[in-house]
Short mmCIF file of C-alpha atoms in Angstrom, two decimals:
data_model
loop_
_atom_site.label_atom_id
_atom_site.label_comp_id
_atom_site.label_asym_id
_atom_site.label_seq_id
_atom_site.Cartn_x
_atom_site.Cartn_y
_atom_site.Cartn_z
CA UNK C 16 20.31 -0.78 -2.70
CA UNK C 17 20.88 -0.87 -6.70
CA UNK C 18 18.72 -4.41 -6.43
CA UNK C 19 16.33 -2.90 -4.32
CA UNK C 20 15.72 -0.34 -6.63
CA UNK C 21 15.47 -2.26 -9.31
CA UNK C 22 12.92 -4.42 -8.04
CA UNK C 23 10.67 -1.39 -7.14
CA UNK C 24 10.98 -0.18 -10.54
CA UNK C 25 9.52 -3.59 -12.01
CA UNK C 26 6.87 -3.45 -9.52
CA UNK C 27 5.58 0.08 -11.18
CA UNK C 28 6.44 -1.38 -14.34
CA UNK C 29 3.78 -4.66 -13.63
CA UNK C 30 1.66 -2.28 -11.92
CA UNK C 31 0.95 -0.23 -14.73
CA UNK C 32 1.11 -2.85 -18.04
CA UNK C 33 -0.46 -5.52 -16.30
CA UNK C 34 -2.82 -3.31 -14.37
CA UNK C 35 -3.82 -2.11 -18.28
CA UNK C 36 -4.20 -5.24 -19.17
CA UNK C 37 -6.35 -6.45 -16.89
CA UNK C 38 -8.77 -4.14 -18.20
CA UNK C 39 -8.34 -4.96 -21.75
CA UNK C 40 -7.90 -8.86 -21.53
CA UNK C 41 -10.02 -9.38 -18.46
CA UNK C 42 -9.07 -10.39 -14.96
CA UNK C 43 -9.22 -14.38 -15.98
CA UNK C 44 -6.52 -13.99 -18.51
CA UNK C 45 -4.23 -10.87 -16.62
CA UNK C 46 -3.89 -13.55 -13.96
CA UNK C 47 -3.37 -16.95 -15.79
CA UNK C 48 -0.64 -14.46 -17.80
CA UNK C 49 1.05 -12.74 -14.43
CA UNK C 50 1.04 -16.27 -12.64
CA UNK C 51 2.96 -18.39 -15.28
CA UNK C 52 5.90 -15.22 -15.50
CA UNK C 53 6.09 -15.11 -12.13
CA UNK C 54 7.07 -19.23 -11.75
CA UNK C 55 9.11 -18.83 -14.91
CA UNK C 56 10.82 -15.80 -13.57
CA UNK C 57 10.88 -17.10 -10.20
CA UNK C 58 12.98 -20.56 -11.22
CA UNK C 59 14.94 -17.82 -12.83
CA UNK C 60 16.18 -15.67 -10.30
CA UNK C 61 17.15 -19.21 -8.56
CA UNK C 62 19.73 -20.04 -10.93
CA UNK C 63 21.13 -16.25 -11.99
CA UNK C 64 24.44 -17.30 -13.09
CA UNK C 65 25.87 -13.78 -12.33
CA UNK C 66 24.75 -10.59 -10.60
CA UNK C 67 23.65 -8.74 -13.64
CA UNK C 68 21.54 -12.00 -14.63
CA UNK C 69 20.13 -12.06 -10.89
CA UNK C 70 18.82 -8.28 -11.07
CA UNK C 71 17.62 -8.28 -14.20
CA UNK C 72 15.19 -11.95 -13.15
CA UNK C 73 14.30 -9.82 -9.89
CA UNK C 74 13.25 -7.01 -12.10
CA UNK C 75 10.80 -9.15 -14.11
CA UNK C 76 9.75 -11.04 -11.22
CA UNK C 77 8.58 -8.30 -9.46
CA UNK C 78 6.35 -7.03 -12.44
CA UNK C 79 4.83 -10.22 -12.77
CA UNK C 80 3.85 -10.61 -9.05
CA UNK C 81 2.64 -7.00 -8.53
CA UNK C 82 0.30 -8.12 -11.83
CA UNK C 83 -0.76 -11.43 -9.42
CA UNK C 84 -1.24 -8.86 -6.47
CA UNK C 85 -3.15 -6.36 -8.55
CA UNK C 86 -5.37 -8.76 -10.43
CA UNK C 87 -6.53 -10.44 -7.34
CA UNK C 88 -7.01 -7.77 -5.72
CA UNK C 89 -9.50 -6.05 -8.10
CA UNK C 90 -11.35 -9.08 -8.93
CA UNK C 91 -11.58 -9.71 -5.03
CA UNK C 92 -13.37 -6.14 -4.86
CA UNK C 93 -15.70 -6.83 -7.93
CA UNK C 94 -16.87 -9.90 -6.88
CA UNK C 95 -17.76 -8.71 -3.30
CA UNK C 96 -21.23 -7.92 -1.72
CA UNK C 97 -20.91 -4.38 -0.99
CA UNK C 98 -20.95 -4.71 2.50
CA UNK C 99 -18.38 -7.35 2.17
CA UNK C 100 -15.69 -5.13 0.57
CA UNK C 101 -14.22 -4.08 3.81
CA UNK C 102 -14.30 -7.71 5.26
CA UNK C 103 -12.65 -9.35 2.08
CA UNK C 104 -10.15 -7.01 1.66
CA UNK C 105 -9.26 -7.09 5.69
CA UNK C 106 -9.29 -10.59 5.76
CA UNK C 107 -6.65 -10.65 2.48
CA UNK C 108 -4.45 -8.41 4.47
CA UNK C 109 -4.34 -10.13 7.57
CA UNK C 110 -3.37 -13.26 5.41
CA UNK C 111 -0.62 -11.34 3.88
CA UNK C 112 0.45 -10.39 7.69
CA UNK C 113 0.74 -14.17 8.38
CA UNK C 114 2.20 -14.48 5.10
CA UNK C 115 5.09 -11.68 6.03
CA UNK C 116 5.83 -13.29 9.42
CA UNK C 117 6.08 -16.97 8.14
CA UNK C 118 8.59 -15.42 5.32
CA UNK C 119 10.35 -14.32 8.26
CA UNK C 120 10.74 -17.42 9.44
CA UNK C 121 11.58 -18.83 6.18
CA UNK C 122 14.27 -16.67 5.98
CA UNK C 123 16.16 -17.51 9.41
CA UNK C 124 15.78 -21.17 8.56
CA UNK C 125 17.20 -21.14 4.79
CA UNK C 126 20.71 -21.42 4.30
CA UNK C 127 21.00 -19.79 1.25
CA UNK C 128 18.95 -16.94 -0.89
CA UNK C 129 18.68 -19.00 -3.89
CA UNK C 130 16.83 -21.56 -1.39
CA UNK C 131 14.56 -18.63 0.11
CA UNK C 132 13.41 -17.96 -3.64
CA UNK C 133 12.91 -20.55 -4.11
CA UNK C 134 10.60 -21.38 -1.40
CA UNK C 135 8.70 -18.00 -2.37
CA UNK C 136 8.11 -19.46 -6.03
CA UNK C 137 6.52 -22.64 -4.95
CA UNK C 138 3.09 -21.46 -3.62
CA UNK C 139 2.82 -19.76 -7.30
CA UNK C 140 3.65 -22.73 -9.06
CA UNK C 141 0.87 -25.05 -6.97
CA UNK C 142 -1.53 -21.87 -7.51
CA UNK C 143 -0.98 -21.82 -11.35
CA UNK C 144 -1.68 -26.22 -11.07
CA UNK C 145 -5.13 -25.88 -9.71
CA UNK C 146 -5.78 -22.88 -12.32
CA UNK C 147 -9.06 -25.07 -13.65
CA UNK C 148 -10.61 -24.65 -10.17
CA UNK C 149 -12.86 -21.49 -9.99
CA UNK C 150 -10.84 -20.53 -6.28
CA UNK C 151 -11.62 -16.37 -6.97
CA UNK C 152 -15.81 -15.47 -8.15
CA UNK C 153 -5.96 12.57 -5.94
CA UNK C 154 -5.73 8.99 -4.19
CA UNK C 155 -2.70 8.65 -6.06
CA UNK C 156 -0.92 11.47 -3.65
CA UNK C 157 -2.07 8.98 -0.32
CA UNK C 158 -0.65 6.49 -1.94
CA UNK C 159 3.03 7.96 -2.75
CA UNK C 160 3.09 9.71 0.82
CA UNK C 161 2.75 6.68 2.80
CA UNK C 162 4.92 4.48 1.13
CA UNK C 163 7.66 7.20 1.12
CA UNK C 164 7.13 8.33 4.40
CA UNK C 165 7.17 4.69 6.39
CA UNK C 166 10.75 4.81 5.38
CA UNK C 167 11.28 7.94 7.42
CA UNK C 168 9.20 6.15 10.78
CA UNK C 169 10.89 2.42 10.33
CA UNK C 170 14.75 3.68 10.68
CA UNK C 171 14.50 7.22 11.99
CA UNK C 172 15.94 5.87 15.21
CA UNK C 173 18.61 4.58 13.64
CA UNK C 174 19.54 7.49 11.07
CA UNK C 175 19.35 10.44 13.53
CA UNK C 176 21.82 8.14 16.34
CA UNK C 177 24.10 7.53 13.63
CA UNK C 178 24.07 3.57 13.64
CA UNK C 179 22.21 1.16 11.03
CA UNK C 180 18.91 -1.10 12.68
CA UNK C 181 19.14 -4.65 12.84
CA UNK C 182 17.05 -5.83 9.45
CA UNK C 183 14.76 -8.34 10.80
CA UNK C 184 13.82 -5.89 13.77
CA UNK C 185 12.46 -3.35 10.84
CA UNK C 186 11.29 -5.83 9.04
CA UNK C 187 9.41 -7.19 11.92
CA UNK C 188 8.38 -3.71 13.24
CA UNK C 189 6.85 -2.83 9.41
CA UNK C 190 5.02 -6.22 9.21
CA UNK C 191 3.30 -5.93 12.59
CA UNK C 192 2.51 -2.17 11.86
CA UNK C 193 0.92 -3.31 8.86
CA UNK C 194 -1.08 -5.81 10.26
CA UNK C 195 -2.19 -4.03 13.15
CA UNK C 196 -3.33 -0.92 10.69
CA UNK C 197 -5.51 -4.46 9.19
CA UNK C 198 -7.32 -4.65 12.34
CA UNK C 199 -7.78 -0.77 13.43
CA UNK C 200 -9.03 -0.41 9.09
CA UNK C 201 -11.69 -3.28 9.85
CA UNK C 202 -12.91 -1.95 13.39
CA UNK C 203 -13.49 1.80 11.93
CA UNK C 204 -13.72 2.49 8.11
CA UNK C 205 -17.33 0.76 7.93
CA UNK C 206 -18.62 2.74 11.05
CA UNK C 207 -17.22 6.21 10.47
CA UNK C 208 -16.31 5.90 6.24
CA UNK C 209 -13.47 5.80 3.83
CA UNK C 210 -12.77 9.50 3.52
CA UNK C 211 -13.02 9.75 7.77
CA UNK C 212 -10.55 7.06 8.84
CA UNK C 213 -8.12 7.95 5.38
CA UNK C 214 -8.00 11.92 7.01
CA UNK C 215 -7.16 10.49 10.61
CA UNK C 216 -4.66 8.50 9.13
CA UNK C 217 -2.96 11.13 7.12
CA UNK C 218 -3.36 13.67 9.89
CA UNK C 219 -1.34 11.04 12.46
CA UNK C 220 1.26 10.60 9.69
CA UNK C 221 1.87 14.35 9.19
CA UNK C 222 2.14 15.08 12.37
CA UNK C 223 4.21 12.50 13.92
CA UNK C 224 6.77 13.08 11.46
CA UNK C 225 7.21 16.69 12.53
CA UNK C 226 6.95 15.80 16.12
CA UNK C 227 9.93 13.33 15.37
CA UNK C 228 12.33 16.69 13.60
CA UNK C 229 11.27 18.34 17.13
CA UNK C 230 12.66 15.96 19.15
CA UNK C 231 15.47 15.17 17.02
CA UNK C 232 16.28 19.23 17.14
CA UNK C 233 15.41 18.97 21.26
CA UNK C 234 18.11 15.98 21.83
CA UNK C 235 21.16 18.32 22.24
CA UNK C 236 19.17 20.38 24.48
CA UNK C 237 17.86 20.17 28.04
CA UNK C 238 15.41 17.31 27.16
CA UNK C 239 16.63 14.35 29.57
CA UNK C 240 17.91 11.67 27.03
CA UNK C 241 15.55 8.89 28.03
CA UNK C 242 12.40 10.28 27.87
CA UNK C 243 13.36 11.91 24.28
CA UNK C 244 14.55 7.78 22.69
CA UNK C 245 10.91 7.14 24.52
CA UNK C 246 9.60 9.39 22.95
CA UNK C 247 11.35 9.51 19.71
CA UNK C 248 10.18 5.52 19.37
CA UNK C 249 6.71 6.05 20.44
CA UNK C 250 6.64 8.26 17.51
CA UNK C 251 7.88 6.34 15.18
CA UNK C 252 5.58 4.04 15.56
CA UNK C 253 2.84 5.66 15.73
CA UNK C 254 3.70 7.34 12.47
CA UNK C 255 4.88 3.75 10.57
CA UNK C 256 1.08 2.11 12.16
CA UNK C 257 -0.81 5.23 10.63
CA UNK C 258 1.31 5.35 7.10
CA UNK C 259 0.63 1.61 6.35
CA UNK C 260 -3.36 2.24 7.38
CA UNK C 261 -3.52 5.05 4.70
CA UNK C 262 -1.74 3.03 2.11
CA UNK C 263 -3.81 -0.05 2.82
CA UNK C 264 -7.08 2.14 2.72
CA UNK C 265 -5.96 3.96 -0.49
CA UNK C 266 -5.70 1.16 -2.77
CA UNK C 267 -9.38 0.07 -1.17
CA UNK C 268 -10.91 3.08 -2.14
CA UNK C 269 -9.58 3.56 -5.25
CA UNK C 270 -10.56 0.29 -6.84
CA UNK C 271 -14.36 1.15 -5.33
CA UNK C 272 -14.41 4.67 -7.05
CA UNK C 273 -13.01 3.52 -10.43
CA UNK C 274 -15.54 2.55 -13.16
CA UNK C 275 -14.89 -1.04 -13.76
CA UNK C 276 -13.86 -0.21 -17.04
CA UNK C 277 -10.54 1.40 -16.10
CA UNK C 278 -10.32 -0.02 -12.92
CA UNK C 279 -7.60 -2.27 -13.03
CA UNK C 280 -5.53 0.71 -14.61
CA UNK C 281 -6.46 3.13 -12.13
CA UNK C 282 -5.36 0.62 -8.48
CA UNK C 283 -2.45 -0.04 -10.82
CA UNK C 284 -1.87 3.65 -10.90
CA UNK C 285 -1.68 4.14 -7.18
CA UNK C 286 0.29 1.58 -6.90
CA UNK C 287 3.07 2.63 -9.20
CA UNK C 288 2.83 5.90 -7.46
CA UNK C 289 3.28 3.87 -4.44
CA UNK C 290 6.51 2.46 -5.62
CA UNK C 291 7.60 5.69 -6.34
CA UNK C 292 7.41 6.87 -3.25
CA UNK C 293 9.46 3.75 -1.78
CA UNK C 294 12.06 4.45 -3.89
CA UNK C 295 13.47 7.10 -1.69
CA UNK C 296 14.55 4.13 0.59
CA UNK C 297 17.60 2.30 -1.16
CA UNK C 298 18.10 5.85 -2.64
CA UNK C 299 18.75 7.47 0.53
CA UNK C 300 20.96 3.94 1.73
CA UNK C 301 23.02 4.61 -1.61
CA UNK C 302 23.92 8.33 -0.65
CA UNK C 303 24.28 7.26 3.16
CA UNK C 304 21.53 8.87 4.63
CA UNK C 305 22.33 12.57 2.84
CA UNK C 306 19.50 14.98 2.76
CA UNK C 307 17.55 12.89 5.20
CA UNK C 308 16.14 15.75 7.20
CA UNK C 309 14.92 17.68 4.10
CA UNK C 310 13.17 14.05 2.60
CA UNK C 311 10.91 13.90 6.43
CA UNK C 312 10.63 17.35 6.24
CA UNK C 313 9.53 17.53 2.25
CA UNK C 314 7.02 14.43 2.68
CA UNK C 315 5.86 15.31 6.48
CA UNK C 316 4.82 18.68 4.50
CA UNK C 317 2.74 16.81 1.90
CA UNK C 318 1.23 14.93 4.12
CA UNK C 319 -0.25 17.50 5.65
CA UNK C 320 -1.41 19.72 2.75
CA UNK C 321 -3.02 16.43 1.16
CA UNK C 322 -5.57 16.11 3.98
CA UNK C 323 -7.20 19.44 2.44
CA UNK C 324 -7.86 17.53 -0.68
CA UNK C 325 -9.36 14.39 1.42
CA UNK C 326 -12.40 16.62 1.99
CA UNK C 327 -12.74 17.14 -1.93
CA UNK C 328 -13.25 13.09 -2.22
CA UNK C 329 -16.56 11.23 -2.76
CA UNK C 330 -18.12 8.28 0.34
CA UNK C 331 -17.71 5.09 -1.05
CA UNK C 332 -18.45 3.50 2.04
CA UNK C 333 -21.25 0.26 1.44
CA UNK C 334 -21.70 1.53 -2.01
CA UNK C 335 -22.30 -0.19 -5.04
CA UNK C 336 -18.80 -0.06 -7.65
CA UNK C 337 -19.65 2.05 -10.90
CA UNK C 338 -19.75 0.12 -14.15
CA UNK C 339 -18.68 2.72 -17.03
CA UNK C 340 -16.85 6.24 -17.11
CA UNK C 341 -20.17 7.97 -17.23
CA UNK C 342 -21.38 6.18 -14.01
CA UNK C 343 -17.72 7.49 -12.52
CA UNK C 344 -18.73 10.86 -13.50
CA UNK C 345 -21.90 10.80 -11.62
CA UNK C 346 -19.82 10.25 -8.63
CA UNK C 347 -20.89 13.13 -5.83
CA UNK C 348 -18.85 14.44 -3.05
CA UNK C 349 -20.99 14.19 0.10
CA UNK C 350 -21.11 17.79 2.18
CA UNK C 351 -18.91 18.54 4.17
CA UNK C 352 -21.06 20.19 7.21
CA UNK C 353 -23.86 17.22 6.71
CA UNK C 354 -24.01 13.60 7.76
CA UNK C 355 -25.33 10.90 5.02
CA UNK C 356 -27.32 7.84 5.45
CA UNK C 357 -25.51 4.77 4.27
CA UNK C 358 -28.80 3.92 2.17
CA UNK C 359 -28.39 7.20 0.44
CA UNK C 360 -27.04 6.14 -2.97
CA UNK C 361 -24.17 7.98 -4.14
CA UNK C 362 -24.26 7.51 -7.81
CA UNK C 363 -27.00 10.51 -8.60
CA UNK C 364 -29.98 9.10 -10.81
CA UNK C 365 -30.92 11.21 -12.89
CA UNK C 366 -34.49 12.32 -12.76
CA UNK C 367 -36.60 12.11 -16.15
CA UNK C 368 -39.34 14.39 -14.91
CA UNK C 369 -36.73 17.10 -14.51
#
């Protein structure tokens, strides 16, 4: 738990310098920067001499590959056809699916961690080779929720029957949530919006979580035990799928509401916030699970209150990105009781006759 945390904490650290930096150096040179730390960091953490040594590499490992992550990410969205946004960006999550299940593998066919790292730093070090070949041309609430909540979905089971899940069965569970929340993100957000599909999502996530404290409150009662571990699982599930859709769709509308300008600060933003909120995983492991009913209730709570504020957000749906913070300002929440054509711009122009 103490590296775990650790490594979350240089995430939001290369989330927000590197995500600053980005804007003020450019995407070009944020990346080149982020991608030669993270080989140098990851040869590193290979040959840590001693635990203190090993944490500290992880630390600055994970700052410079949340910079990678971040930097890609925006440029990806910037250099997108409007329309395209949603396909890029599900097609870049689906590849980070496959990614997540071949680490899997990886991972039951390495003898030793030092070897696994390895193997992880290797892709980086080819990617920073072929550098000369042009290969790329209140969201910040969503953002903590989800990651802090799919915590409370991936080892409820476990934590309310009193025994510890197997690792690579919530691993495995999180990674196909993740990528099936990919899929259900491509199939909807275009057709019904951002702000639509981000409210279903937190609405599931609320609500599952305080159907779960029901049934964990109904167990010791007349409910037959089988049908409450059904349901208690479908549940959980349910409420892990629609917490990873929400933070997947977050970080996509953020970077297309941001003025370019401060964009790369503000996805790094929400993603710090992010880590934040996955911090309250090796926290609760290093205080054995104490308080856990008051963290689901606290974040089931927020959850729920934060879906007032969804209605308060702007469409971005198939709209172009704005350039400066005056552009950003222009930004107009669609009404609420009213449907709006997709050809409807949403940046208002103003009118020189007026």
């Amino acid at each position: 738990p103490v590296e775990e945390v650790c490594f979350i904490l240089g995430t939001l650290t290369g989330c927000l310098g590197l995500g600053y930096t980005a804007d003020r150096l450019g995407r070009q040179k944020s990346l080149l920067v982020s991608l030669m730390l993270a080989v140098v960091f990851g040869v590193l953490v290979c040959v840590s001499p001693s635990p203190p040594v090993f944490i500290t590499m992880r630390f600055c490992l994970a700052a410079a590959s949340a910079g990678v992550f971040l930097t890609l990410y925006v440029t990806r969205v910037e250099l997108c056809d409007p329309s395209l946004r949603l396909l890029a960006t599900m097609m870049s999550g689906l590849t980070v699916f496959a990614g997540e299940l071949l680490l899997l593998a990886v991972a039951l066919g390495c003898g030793s961690w030092r070897g696994l790292l390895g193997t992880g730093a290797a892709p980086l070090s080819l990617f920073l080779c072929g550098w000369s070949y042009r290969i790329l041309k209140c969201i910040l609430v969503f953002r903590f929720i989800s990651h802090g909540i799919s915590h409370c979905y991936s080892s409820f089971r476990g934590d309310v029957r009193g025994f510890t899940p197997s690792f690579y069965w919530t691993y495995l569970l999180s990674v196909c949530a993740g990528g099936g929340a990919w899929l259900l993100l491509w199939a909807t957000v275009d057709r019904f919006g951002r702000r639509g599909i981000l409210l279903l999502a937190m609405t599931m996530t609320g609500l599952a979580s305080l159907i779960l404290l029901g049934l964990m409150d109904c167990k010791h009662e007349c409910v037959p035990a089988d049908l409450s571990e059904s349901a208690m699982t479908v549940f959980s599930i349910m409420g892990l799928f629609s917490s990873q859709a929400s933070a997947s769709l977050s970080i996509l509308f953020t970077a297309e509401v941001m003025p370019t300008i401060i964009r790369g600060s503000g996805v790094g933003a929400v993603m710090a916030l992010g880590c934040v909120g996955r911090l309250s995983s090796p926290l609760m492991d290093l205080r054995n699970h104490y308080g856990y009913f008051l963290h689901h209730v606290v974040y089931s709570s927020l959850a729920l209150l934060a879906v007032l504020s969804i209605l308060l957000l702007p469409e971005s749906k198939r709209k172009p990105l704005p350039q400066t913070l005056a552009d950003g300002e222009q930004y107009r929440r669609p009404p609420l009781g009213r449907r709006r054509r997709d050809n409807v711009p949403l940046l208002a122009t103003p009118n020189p006759e007026t």
